[in-house]
Amino acid sequence: MAASRPTPARKVLGRLSLPERTFVADALRTETVGGVLLLLAAVTALIWANVPSLHSGYETVSDFHFGPEALGLNLSVAHWAADGLLAIFFFVAGIELKRELVAGDLRDPKAAALPVVAALSGMAVPALVYTLTNIGGGGSLAGWAVPTATDIAFALAVLAVIGTSLPSALRAFLLTLAVVDDLFAILIIAIFFTDGLDFAALGGAFAGLALFWLLLRKGVRGWYVYVPLAVVIWGLMYNSGVHATIAGVAMGLMLRCTRNEGEEHSPGERVEHLVRPLSAGLAVPLFALFSAGVTVSGGALGKVFTQPETLGVVLGLVVGKAVGIFGGTWLTARFTRASLSEDLVWPDVLAVSTLAGIGFTVSLLIGELAFEGDPALTDGVKAAVLTGSLIAALLATVLLKLRNAKYQALWAEEHRDEDLDGIPDIYEQDDPAYHLRMAEIYERKAAEHRRLAEVAGGAGDGDDGPA
């Protein structure tokens, strides 16, 4: 009886399949542009809120109310940005999560274990760091969830600014981490920041979601059907007492993200392609504009490191995220007997884990919800989120720059296409037709070199110059 072959060790952060690599590249391209806009919006907010001649204007615009009061929607501009525009962001997050579950890395339980464990560890450890800091310092535990979130757009903007070329496997790991992170952030908001439920409005929201699902199942098409229905669902969810962004996630999860025969793109992919630029380019930057405008002074920055609540947020983002994600990844690899891709080393994972400490959009949102009745502490926690994110970005920049030469070489190898067929050569190395094409290319190059050598030799033989 022939001996059974040993199962090859699974690779951690190995090279992506070509379709997955293409999807990740397209998604991250939009997020990177959105991240740059997010950075600009945050800087604009800080300038607007801290220049004395402009500060009153910032407060006036942020506090300006509009909307139908009879429907309970007469909200401030800042409130519309947090509850309204961020519903678009979470709608896209819902589609991303659905796609990951049915067609991406989370579809395979073995492959899903790594990003899920890493993301959970990357949320649990920051929450633990915050809790220990506040128990020891006598602070409020209400903000335990603030440092648990990762802002993928902000992280990608940092990568774009520092000019590092992360391999696609590390970028995909960061994206999947953020998707799982968003899922649990949504659950945290739904469970811990919901009170005073209006069951009539909640029932109406669920009825609207059921209608939304039924229309999708029946194949009804047309934005003029779904957009008004989505607005009604959002309004009912807001009035129910559940955070309105939950409506966005629920609708995103209902879209079909698998392709039927003859389809080039699934409905979920098409909608995400249309809505993602709106989310990354408008919704999130506007939220940042009206959430990041905290007054920053020497005294305020000093308080960030002396108040237990704000110190807990900074330590949670900078230390908790890095330790949690790196530790979760290492333990998963250790106990599943997986090995790290030969192209990478564990310091690469630490650098990405540190980069994930940039917790901006969702951290600011949770900070507003956690300390809603205390404006001074809310502003302090916002300053802590900005400070912690900045420190994490600087640390990640140093760690990534140390390996940038290696990343650039891997990036070049991933994109090399010598036979010009539109498919990177690294994905064709096991294809006999590829080797035949490459042999023909090399033969043509060799023939061209021989011809040039003969021409040069002939010119030398016929040289009539002076002896």
CSV table of C-alpha atoms in Angstrom, one decimal:
chain,number,residue,atom,x,y,z
A,1,MET,CA,0.0,0.0,0.0
A,2,ALA,CA,1.5,3.3,-1.1
A,3,ALA,CA,2.2,5.8,1.7
A,4,SER,CA,-0.1,8.8,1.6
A,5,ARG,CA,1.5,12.1,0.7
A,6,PRO,CA,1.9,14.6,3.5
A,7,THR,CA,-0.3,17.6,3.2
A,8,PRO,CA,1.8,20.7,2.2
A,9,ALA,CA,2.0,23.4,4.9
A,10,ARG,CA,-0.4,26.2,4.3
A,11,LYS,CA,1.2,29.6,3.6
A,12,VAL,CA,0.3,32.6,5.7
A,13,LEU,CA,0.0,35.8,3.5
A,14,GLY,CA,0.9,33.9,0.3
A,15,ARG,CA,0.4,35.2,-3.2
A,16,LEU,CA,-3.2,36.0,-4.1
A,17,SER,CA,-5.1,34.3,-7.0
A,18,LEU,CA,-5.2,36.6,-10.0
A,19,PRO,CA,-9.0,37.4,-9.8
A,20,GLU,CA,-8.6,38.2,-6.1
A,21,ARG,CA,-5.5,40.3,-6.7
A,22,THR,CA,-7.4,42.3,-9.4
A,23,PHE,CA,-10.4,42.9,-7.1
A,24,VAL,CA,-8.2,44.0,-4.2
A,25,ALA,CA,-6.2,46.3,-6.5
A,26,ASP,CA,-9.4,48.0,-7.8
A,27,ALA,CA,-10.9,48.3,-4.3
A,28,LEU,CA,-7.8,49.7,-2.7
A,29,ARG,CA,-7.2,52.2,-5.6
A,30,THR,CA,-10.5,53.9,-4.7
A,31,GLU,CA,-9.9,53.7,-1.0
A,32,THR,CA,-6.5,55.3,-1.4
A,33,VAL,CA,-7.9,58.3,-3.3
A,34,GLY,CA,-10.6,58.5,-0.6
A,35,GLY,CA,-8.0,58.3,2.1
A,36,VAL,CA,-6.1,61.2,0.7
A,37,LEU,CA,-9.3,63.2,0.7
A,38,LEU,CA,-9.9,62.0,4.2
A,39,LEU,CA,-6.5,63.4,5.3
A,40,LEU,CA,-7.2,66.7,3.6
A,41,ALA,CA,-10.6,66.9,5.3
A,42,ALA,CA,-9.1,66.2,8.7
A,43,VAL,CA,-6.4,68.8,8.3
A,44,THR,CA,-9.0,71.3,7.1
A,45,ALA,CA,-11.2,70.6,10.1
A,46,LEU,CA,-8.3,71.1,12.5
A,47,ILE,CA,-7.3,74.4,10.9
A,48,TRP,CA,-11.0,75.6,10.7
A,49,ALA,CA,-11.6,74.8,14.3
A,50,ASN,CA,-8.3,76.2,15.7
A,51,VAL,CA,-7.8,79.5,13.8
A,52,PRO,CA,-9.5,82.0,16.1
A,53,SER,CA,-11.1,84.0,13.2
A,54,LEU,CA,-12.5,80.9,11.7
A,55,HIS,CA,-13.6,78.9,14.8
A,56,SER,CA,-17.0,80.5,15.2
A,57,GLY,CA,-17.8,79.7,11.6
A,58,TYR,CA,-17.0,76.0,12.1
A,59,GLU,CA,-19.3,75.8,15.1
A,60,THR,CA,-22.1,77.7,13.2
A,61,VAL,CA,-21.9,75.3,10.3
A,62,SER,CA,-21.6,72.2,12.4
A,63,ASP,CA,-24.6,73.1,14.6
A,64,PHE,CA,-26.8,74.3,11.7
A,65,HIS,CA,-30.1,72.2,11.8
A,66,PHE,CA,-32.2,71.2,8.8
A,67,GLY,CA,-34.6,68.4,7.9
A,68,PRO,CA,-38.2,67.6,8.5
A,69,GLU,CA,-38.9,67.9,12.2
A,70,ALA,CA,-42.3,66.2,11.9
A,71,LEU,CA,-40.3,63.0,10.9
A,72,GLY,CA,-37.8,63.4,13.7
A,73,LEU,CA,-35.1,64.3,11.3
A,74,ASN,CA,-34.3,67.9,12.0
A,75,LEU,CA,-30.6,67.3,12.6
A,76,SER,CA,-27.4,69.3,12.7
A,77,VAL,CA,-25.0,69.2,9.9
A,78,ALA,CA,-22.5,67.2,12.0
A,79,HIS,CA,-25.4,64.8,13.0
A,80,TRP,CA,-26.3,64.3,9.3
A,81,ALA,CA,-22.7,63.5,8.5
A,82,ALA,CA,-22.4,61.0,11.3
A,83,ASP,CA,-25.8,59.2,11.0
A,84,GLY,CA,-26.6,59.9,7.3
A,85,LEU,CA,-23.5,60.0,5.2
A,86,LEU,CA,-21.8,57.2,7.3
A,87,ALA,CA,-24.7,54.9,6.4
A,88,ILE,CA,-23.3,55.0,2.8
A,89,PHE,CA,-19.9,54.0,4.2
A,90,PHE,CA,-21.4,51.1,6.1
A,91,PHE,CA,-23.5,50.1,3.1
A,92,VAL,CA,-20.3,49.6,1.1
A,93,ALA,CA,-18.8,47.8,4.2
A,94,GLY,CA,-21.8,45.4,4.1
A,95,ILE,CA,-21.2,44.6,0.4
A,96,GLU,CA,-17.5,44.0,1.1
A,97,LEU,CA,-18.3,41.7,3.9
A,98,LYS,CA,-20.9,39.8,1.8
A,99,ARG,CA,-18.4,39.4,-1.0
A,100,GLU,CA,-15.7,38.2,1.4
A,101,LEU,CA,-18.1,35.6,2.8
A,102,VAL,CA,-19.3,34.2,-0.5
A,103,ALA,CA,-16.4,34.7,-2.9
A,104,GLY,CA,-13.4,36.0,-1.0
A,105,ASP,CA,-11.0,34.9,1.7
A,106,LEU,CA,-13.7,34.4,4.3
A,107,ARG,CA,-15.5,31.8,2.2
A,108,ASP,CA,-12.9,29.1,3.2
A,109,PRO,CA,-12.9,28.5,7.0
A,110,LYS,CA,-9.2,27.6,7.0
A,111,ALA,CA,-8.3,30.7,5.1
A,112,ALA,CA,-10.7,32.9,7.1
A,113,ALA,CA,-9.2,31.8,10.4
A,114,LEU,CA,-6.2,34.1,10.1
A,115,PRO,CA,-7.8,37.4,9.3
A,116,VAL,CA,-10.8,36.7,11.7
A,117,VAL,CA,-8.5,35.8,14.6
A,118,ALA,CA,-6.2,38.7,13.8
A,119,ALA,CA,-9.1,41.1,13.7
A,120,LEU,CA,-10.7,39.9,16.9
A,121,SER,CA,-7.4,40.0,18.7
A,122,GLY,CA,-6.8,43.4,17.2
A,123,MET,CA,-10.1,44.6,18.8
A,124,ALA,CA,-9.9,42.7,22.1
A,125,VAL,CA,-6.4,43.8,23.1
A,126,PRO,CA,-7.0,47.5,22.6
A,127,ALA,CA,-10.2,47.2,24.6
A,128,LEU,CA,-8.3,45.4,27.3
A,129,VAL,CA,-5.5,48.1,27.3
A,130,TYR,CA,-8.1,50.9,27.6
A,131,THR,CA,-9.9,49.0,30.4
A,132,LEU,CA,-6.7,48.4,32.4
A,133,THR,CA,-5.6,52.0,31.9
A,134,ASN,CA,-8.9,53.3,33.2
A,135,ILE,CA,-9.3,50.9,36.1
A,136,GLY,CA,-5.9,51.8,37.3
A,137,GLY,CA,-6.4,55.5,36.8
A,138,GLY,CA,-10.0,55.8,38.0
A,139,GLY,CA,-11.4,56.8,34.6
A,140,SER,CA,-14.6,56.0,32.8
A,141,LEU,CA,-14.9,52.6,31.1
A,142,ALA,CA,-17.5,53.9,28.7
A,143,GLY,CA,-14.9,54.4,25.9
A,144,TRP,CA,-13.6,50.9,25.9
A,145,ALA,CA,-14.7,50.4,22.2
A,146,VAL,CA,-13.1,53.6,20.9
A,147,PRO,CA,-9.6,52.2,20.1
A,148,THR,CA,-11.0,48.9,18.6
A,149,ALA,CA,-11.6,50.2,15.0
A,150,THR,CA,-9.2,50.4,12.0
A,151,ASP,CA,-9.6,53.0,9.3
A,152,ILE,CA,-8.5,51.4,6.0
A,153,ALA,CA,-8.8,54.6,3.9
A,154,PHE,CA,-6.6,56.5,6.3
A,155,ALA,CA,-4.1,53.7,6.4
A,156,LEU,CA,-3.9,53.5,2.6
A,157,ALA,CA,-3.5,57.3,2.5
A,158,VAL,CA,-0.5,56.9,4.7
A,159,LEU,CA,0.9,54.3,2.3
A,160,ALA,CA,0.3,56.6,-0.6
A,161,VAL,CA,2.0,59.5,1.1
A,162,ILE,CA,5.1,57.6,2.2
A,163,GLY,CA,5.4,55.9,-1.2
A,164,THR,CA,5.8,52.3,-0.1
A,165,SER,CA,4.8,49.5,-2.4
A,166,LEU,CA,3.3,46.8,-0.2
A,167,PRO,CA,3.0,43.4,-1.8
A,168,SER,CA,-0.6,42.6,-2.7
A,169,ALA,CA,-0.8,39.8,0.0
A,170,LEU,CA,-0.1,42.4,2.8
A,171,ARG,CA,-2.6,44.9,1.2
A,172,ALA,CA,-5.3,42.2,1.0
A,173,PHE,CA,-4.6,41.2,4.6
A,174,LEU,CA,-5.0,44.8,5.7
A,175,LEU,CA,-8.3,45.1,3.7
A,176,THR,CA,-9.7,41.9,5.0
A,177,LEU,CA,-8.8,42.9,8.6
A,178,ALA,CA,-10.7,46.2,8.0
A,179,VAL,CA,-13.7,44.3,6.7
A,180,VAL,CA,-13.9,42.0,9.7
A,181,ASP,CA,-13.1,45.0,12.0
A,182,ASP,CA,-16.0,46.9,10.5
A,183,LEU,CA,-18.4,44.0,11.1
A,184,PHE,CA,-17.6,43.8,14.8
A,185,ALA,CA,-17.6,47.6,15.1
A,186,ILE,CA,-21.2,47.5,13.7
A,187,LEU,CA,-22.1,44.8,16.2
A,188,ILE,CA,-20.6,46.9,19.0
A,189,ILE,CA,-22.6,50.0,17.9
A,190,ALA,CA,-25.8,47.9,17.6
A,191,ILE,CA,-25.5,46.2,21.0
A,192,PHE,CA,-23.8,48.7,23.3
A,193,PHE,CA,-25.0,52.0,21.9
A,194,THR,CA,-28.7,51.4,21.4
A,195,ASP,CA,-31.2,52.6,24.0
A,196,GLY,CA,-34.8,53.7,24.2
A,197,LEU,CA,-36.1,51.5,21.4
A,198,ASP,CA,-39.2,52.6,19.5
A,199,PHE,CA,-40.6,49.2,18.4
A,200,ALA,CA,-43.0,50.7,15.9
A,201,ALA,CA,-40.3,52.4,14.0
A,202,LEU,CA,-38.0,49.4,14.3
A,203,GLY,CA,-40.8,47.1,13.0
A,204,GLY,CA,-41.2,49.5,10.1
A,205,ALA,CA,-37.5,49.4,9.4
A,206,PHE,CA,-37.6,45.6,9.3
A,207,ALA,CA,-40.6,45.6,7.0
A,208,GLY,CA,-38.7,47.9,4.7
A,209,LEU,CA,-35.7,45.7,4.7
A,210,ALA,CA,-37.9,42.7,4.0
A,211,LEU,CA,-39.4,44.6,1.0
A,212,PHE,CA,-35.8,45.5,-0.1
A,213,TRP,CA,-34.8,41.9,0.0
A,214,LEU,CA,-37.9,40.7,-1.8
A,215,LEU,CA,-37.4,43.2,-4.7
A,216,LEU,CA,-33.8,42.0,-5.0
A,217,ARG,CA,-34.9,38.4,-5.1
A,218,LYS,CA,-37.5,39.2,-7.8
A,219,GLY,CA,-34.8,40.9,-9.9
A,220,VAL,CA,-36.4,44.3,-9.9
A,221,ARG,CA,-33.9,46.9,-11.2
A,222,GLY,CA,-33.8,50.7,-11.1
A,223,TRP,CA,-32.2,53.1,-8.7
A,224,TYR,CA,-35.5,55.0,-8.5
A,225,VAL,CA,-37.0,52.0,-6.7
A,226,TYR,CA,-34.2,51.3,-4.2
A,227,VAL,CA,-32.9,54.7,-3.3
A,228,PRO,CA,-36.2,56.1,-2.0
A,229,LEU,CA,-36.8,52.8,-0.2
A,230,ALA,CA,-33.3,52.9,1.3
A,231,VAL,CA,-34.0,56.5,2.6
A,232,VAL,CA,-37.3,55.4,4.2
A,233,ILE,CA,-35.5,52.4,5.9
A,234,TRP,CA,-32.7,54.7,7.1
A,235,GLY,CA,-35.2,57.2,8.6
A,236,LEU,CA,-37.2,54.5,10.4
A,237,MET,CA,-34.0,52.9,11.7
A,238,TYR,CA,-32.8,56.3,13.0
A,239,ASN,CA,-36.1,56.9,14.8
A,240,SER,CA,-36.1,53.4,16.3
A,241,GLY,CA,-33.2,54.2,18.5
A,242,VAL,CA,-30.8,51.8,16.7
A,243,HIS,CA,-27.9,53.6,15.1
A,244,ALA,CA,-29.0,54.5,11.6
A,245,THR,CA,-25.8,53.1,10.0
A,246,ILE,CA,-27.0,49.6,10.8
A,247,ALA,CA,-29.6,50.1,8.0
A,248,GLY,CA,-26.7,50.6,5.5
A,249,VAL,CA,-25.0,47.4,6.6
A,250,ALA,CA,-28.2,45.3,6.4
A,251,MET,CA,-29.0,46.5,2.9
A,252,GLY,CA,-25.4,45.9,1.8
A,253,LEU,CA,-25.5,42.3,3.1
A,254,MET,CA,-28.7,41.6,1.1
A,255,LEU,CA,-27.0,42.2,-2.3
A,256,ARG,CA,-26.0,39.1,-4.3
A,257,CYS,CA,-22.2,39.0,-4.7
A,258,THR,CA,-21.9,35.8,-6.7
A,259,ARG,CA,-22.0,35.7,-10.5
A,260,ASN,CA,-24.6,33.8,-12.4
A,261,GLU,CA,-23.7,32.2,-15.7
A,262,GLY,CA,-23.1,34.8,-18.4
A,263,GLU,CA,-22.6,37.7,-15.8
A,264,GLU,CA,-19.4,39.6,-16.0
A,265,HIS,CA,-20.1,41.2,-12.6
A,266,SER,CA,-22.6,40.4,-9.8
A,267,PRO,CA,-25.2,42.9,-8.7
A,268,GLY,CA,-23.2,43.6,-5.5
A,269,GLU,CA,-20.0,44.2,-7.5
A,270,ARG,CA,-21.8,46.6,-9.8
A,271,VAL,CA,-23.4,48.6,-7.0
A,272,GLU,CA,-20.2,48.7,-5.0
A,273,HIS,CA,-18.4,50.0,-8.1
A,274,LEU,CA,-20.9,52.8,-8.3
A,275,VAL,CA,-21.3,53.7,-4.6
A,276,ARG,CA,-17.7,53.2,-3.3
A,277,PRO,CA,-16.5,56.5,-4.9
A,278,LEU,CA,-19.4,58.3,-3.3
A,279,SER,CA,-18.5,56.7,0.1
A,280,ALA,CA,-14.7,57.2,-0.1
A,281,GLY,CA,-14.8,60.6,-2.0
A,282,LEU,CA,-17.7,62.4,-0.3
A,283,ALA,CA,-19.4,60.6,2.7
A,284,VAL,CA,-16.3,59.8,4.8
A,285,PRO,CA,-14.4,63.1,4.1
A,286,LEU,CA,-17.5,65.1,5.0
A,287,PHE,CA,-17.9,63.1,8.2
A,288,ALA,CA,-14.2,63.8,9.0
A,289,LEU,CA,-14.6,67.5,8.3
A,290,PHE,CA,-17.3,67.8,11.0
A,291,SER,CA,-15.9,65.3,13.5
A,292,ALA,CA,-12.2,66.0,13.5
A,293,GLY,CA,-12.5,69.7,14.3
A,294,VAL,CA,-11.4,69.7,17.9
A,295,THR,CA,-9.6,72.6,19.6
A,296,VAL,CA,-5.9,71.6,19.9
A,297,SER,CA,-3.6,73.5,22.3
A,298,GLY,CA,-0.6,72.6,24.3
A,299,GLY,CA,-2.8,72.1,27.4
A,300,ALA,CA,-5.2,69.9,25.5
A,301,LEU,CA,-2.5,67.7,24.1
A,302,GLY,CA,-1.0,67.4,27.5
A,303,LYS,CA,-4.3,66.2,28.9
A,304,VAL,CA,-4.4,63.5,26.2
A,305,PHE,CA,-1.5,61.8,28.1
A,306,THR,CA,-2.7,62.6,31.6
A,307,GLN,CA,-6.5,61.7,31.6
A,308,PRO,CA,-7.1,58.0,31.9
A,309,GLU,CA,-9.8,58.0,29.2
A,310,THR,CA,-7.7,59.7,26.5
A,311,LEU,CA,-4.5,57.9,27.5
A,312,GLY,CA,-6.4,54.6,27.2
A,313,VAL,CA,-7.4,55.5,23.7
A,314,VAL,CA,-3.9,56.4,22.6
A,315,LEU,CA,-2.3,53.2,24.1
A,316,GLY,CA,-5.1,51.1,22.7
A,317,LEU,CA,-4.5,52.3,19.2
A,318,VAL,CA,-0.7,52.4,19.3
A,319,VAL,CA,0.1,49.4,21.5
A,320,GLY,CA,-3.1,47.3,21.6
A,321,LYS,CA,-3.7,47.2,17.9
A,322,ALA,CA,-0.1,46.2,17.1
A,323,VAL,CA,0.2,43.6,19.8
A,324,GLY,CA,-3.3,42.2,19.2
A,325,ILE,CA,-3.1,41.8,15.4
A,326,PHE,CA,0.5,40.6,15.4
A,327,GLY,CA,-0.1,38.2,18.3
A,328,GLY,CA,-3.3,36.8,16.7
A,329,THR,CA,-1.5,36.2,13.4
A,330,TRP,CA,1.5,34.5,15.0
A,331,LEU,CA,-0.6,32.3,17.2
A,332,THR,CA,-2.9,31.3,14.3
A,333,ALA,CA,0.2,30.3,12.2
A,334,ARG,CA,1.7,28.6,15.2
A,335,PHE,CA,-1.2,26.4,16.1
A,336,THR,CA,-2.4,25.6,12.6
A,337,ARG,CA,1.2,24.7,11.6
A,338,ALA,CA,1.1,27.2,8.8
A,339,SER,CA,4.3,28.9,7.6
A,340,LEU,CA,4.8,32.5,6.6
A,341,SER,CA,5.2,33.2,2.9
A,342,GLU,CA,8.9,32.9,1.9
A,343,ASP,CA,8.7,36.4,0.5
A,344,LEU,CA,7.9,38.0,3.9
A,345,VAL,CA,9.3,38.0,7.4
A,346,TRP,CA,7.4,38.5,10.7
A,347,PRO,CA,8.5,42.2,11.0
A,348,ASP,CA,6.4,42.8,7.9
A,349,VAL,CA,3.3,41.6,9.8
A,350,LEU,CA,4.3,43.8,12.8
A,351,ALA,CA,4.5,46.9,10.5
A,352,VAL,CA,1.0,46.2,9.0
A,353,SER,CA,-0.3,45.6,12.5
A,354,THR,CA,1.1,48.9,13.6
A,355,LEU,CA,-0.5,50.6,10.6
A,356,ALA,CA,-3.9,49.2,11.6
A,357,GLY,CA,-3.6,51.4,14.7
A,358,ILE,CA,-4.9,54.2,12.6
A,359,GLY,CA,-8.4,54.3,13.9
A,360,PHE,CA,-10.1,57.4,12.6
A,361,THR,CA,-13.7,57.3,11.1
A,362,VAL,CA,-15.3,54.6,13.3
A,363,SER,CA,-13.2,55.5,16.3
A,364,LEU,CA,-14.5,59.1,16.1
A,365,LEU,CA,-18.0,57.8,15.7
A,366,ILE,CA,-17.8,55.5,18.7
A,367,GLY,CA,-16.2,58.3,20.8
A,368,GLU,CA,-19.1,60.6,20.1
A,369,LEU,CA,-21.6,57.8,21.1
A,370,ALA,CA,-19.7,56.7,24.2
A,371,PHE,CA,-19.4,60.2,25.7
A,372,GLU,CA,-22.4,61.9,24.2
A,373,GLY,CA,-23.4,63.7,27.4
A,374,ASP,CA,-19.9,65.1,28.1
A,375,PRO,CA,-18.8,67.5,25.3
A,376,ALA,CA,-15.4,68.2,27.0
A,377,LEU,CA,-14.5,64.5,27.2
A,378,THR,CA,-15.9,63.9,23.7
A,379,ASP,CA,-13.4,66.5,22.4
A,380,GLY,CA,-10.6,65.0,24.5
A,381,VAL,CA,-11.3,61.5,23.1
A,382,LYS,CA,-11.3,62.9,19.6
A,383,ALA,CA,-8.0,64.5,20.2
A,384,ALA,CA,-6.7,61.2,21.6
A,385,VAL,CA,-7.9,59.3,18.4
A,386,LEU,CA,-6.1,61.9,16.3
A,387,THR,CA,-3.0,61.6,18.4
A,388,GLY,CA,-2.9,57.8,18.6
A,389,SER,CA,-3.6,57.5,14.8
A,390,LEU,CA,-0.7,60.0,14.1
A,391,ILE,CA,1.7,58.1,16.4
A,392,ALA,CA,0.7,54.7,14.8
A,393,ALA,CA,1.2,56.2,11.3
A,394,LEU,CA,4.7,57.5,12.2
A,395,LEU,CA,5.7,54.2,13.7
A,396,ALA,CA,4.4,52.2,10.8
A,397,THR,CA,6.2,54.5,8.4
A,398,VAL,CA,9.5,53.8,10.0
A,399,LEU,CA,8.9,50.0,10.1
A,400,LEU,CA,7.7,49.9,6.5
A,401,LYS,CA,10.5,52.1,5.2
A,402,LEU,CA,13.1,49.7,6.6
A,403,ARG,CA,11.8,47.1,4.2
A,404,ASN,CA,10.8,49.3,1.3
A,405,ALA,CA,13.5,48.0,-1.0
A,406,LYS,CA,12.2,44.5,-0.6
A,407,TYR,CA,8.6,45.6,-1.1
A,408,GLN,CA,9.5,47.4,-4.3
A,409,ALA,CA,11.3,44.2,-5.7
A,410,LEU,CA,8.2,42.1,-4.8
A,411,TRP,CA,5.9,44.7,-6.4
A,412,ALA,CA,8.0,44.7,-9.6
A,413,GLU,CA,7.9,40.9,-9.7
A,414,GLU,CA,4.1,40.9,-9.2
A,415,HIS,CA,3.6,43.3,-12.1
A,416,ARG,CA,6.3,42.0,-14.6
A,417,ASP,CA,4.6,41.1,-17.9
A,418,GLU,CA,7.4,40.4,-20.5
A,419,ASP,CA,5.1,38.7,-23.0
A,420,LEU,CA,2.7,41.6,-22.9
A,421,ASP,CA,-0.4,39.5,-22.7
A,422,GLY,CA,-2.0,41.5,-19.8
A,423,ILE,CA,-1.3,38.8,-17.2
A,424,PRO,CA,1.6,39.1,-14.8
A,425,ASP,CA,4.2,36.5,-15.6
A,426,ILE,CA,4.3,35.2,-12.0
A,427,TYR,CA,0.8,33.8,-12.6
A,428,GLU,CA,1.8,31.9,-15.7
A,429,GLN,CA,4.9,30.2,-14.6
A,430,ASP,CA,3.2,26.8,-14.5
A,431,ASP,CA,1.7,27.2,-18.0
A,432,PRO,CA,3.6,25.5,-20.8
A,433,ALA,CA,2.3,28.0,-23.3
A,434,TYR,CA,3.8,30.8,-21.3
A,435,HIS,CA,7.3,29.1,-21.5
A,436,LEU,CA,6.9,28.7,-25.2
A,437,ARG,CA,6.0,32.4,-25.6
A,438,MET,CA,8.9,33.4,-23.5
A,439,ALA,CA,11.3,31.2,-25.4
A,440,GLU,CA,10.1,32.8,-28.7
A,441,ILE,CA,10.6,36.3,-27.1
A,442,TYR,CA,14.2,35.4,-25.9
A,443,GLU,CA,15.0,33.9,-29.3
A,444,ARG,CA,13.9,37.1,-31.1
A,445,LYS,CA,16.0,39.2,-28.7
A,446,ALA,CA,19.0,37.0,-29.2
A,447,ALA,CA,18.6,37.2,-33.0
A,448,GLU,CA,18.3,41.0,-32.7
A,449,HIS,CA,21.5,41.1,-30.6
A,450,ARG,CA,23.3,38.9,-33.2
A,451,ARG,CA,22.2,41.1,-36.1
A,452,LEU,CA,23.3,44.3,-34.3
A,453,ALA,CA,26.7,42.6,-33.5
A,454,GLU,CA,27.1,41.7,-37.2
A,455,VAL,CA,26.3,45.2,-38.3
A,456,ALA,CA,28.7,46.6,-35.8
A,457,GLY,CA,31.4,44.1,-36.9
A,458,GLY,CA,30.9,45.0,-40.6
A,459,ALA,CA,31.2,48.7,-39.9
A,460,GLY,CA,34.5,48.0,-38.0
A,461,ASP,CA,35.9,45.9,-41.0
A,462,GLY,CA,35.1,48.7,-43.4
A,463,ASP,CA,36.6,51.5,-41.3
A,464,ASP,CA,38.6,53.9,-43.6
A,465,GLY,CA,39.9,56.1,-40.8
A,466,PRO,CA,43.5,56.9,-40.3
A,467,ALA,CA,45.8,54.1,-39.2
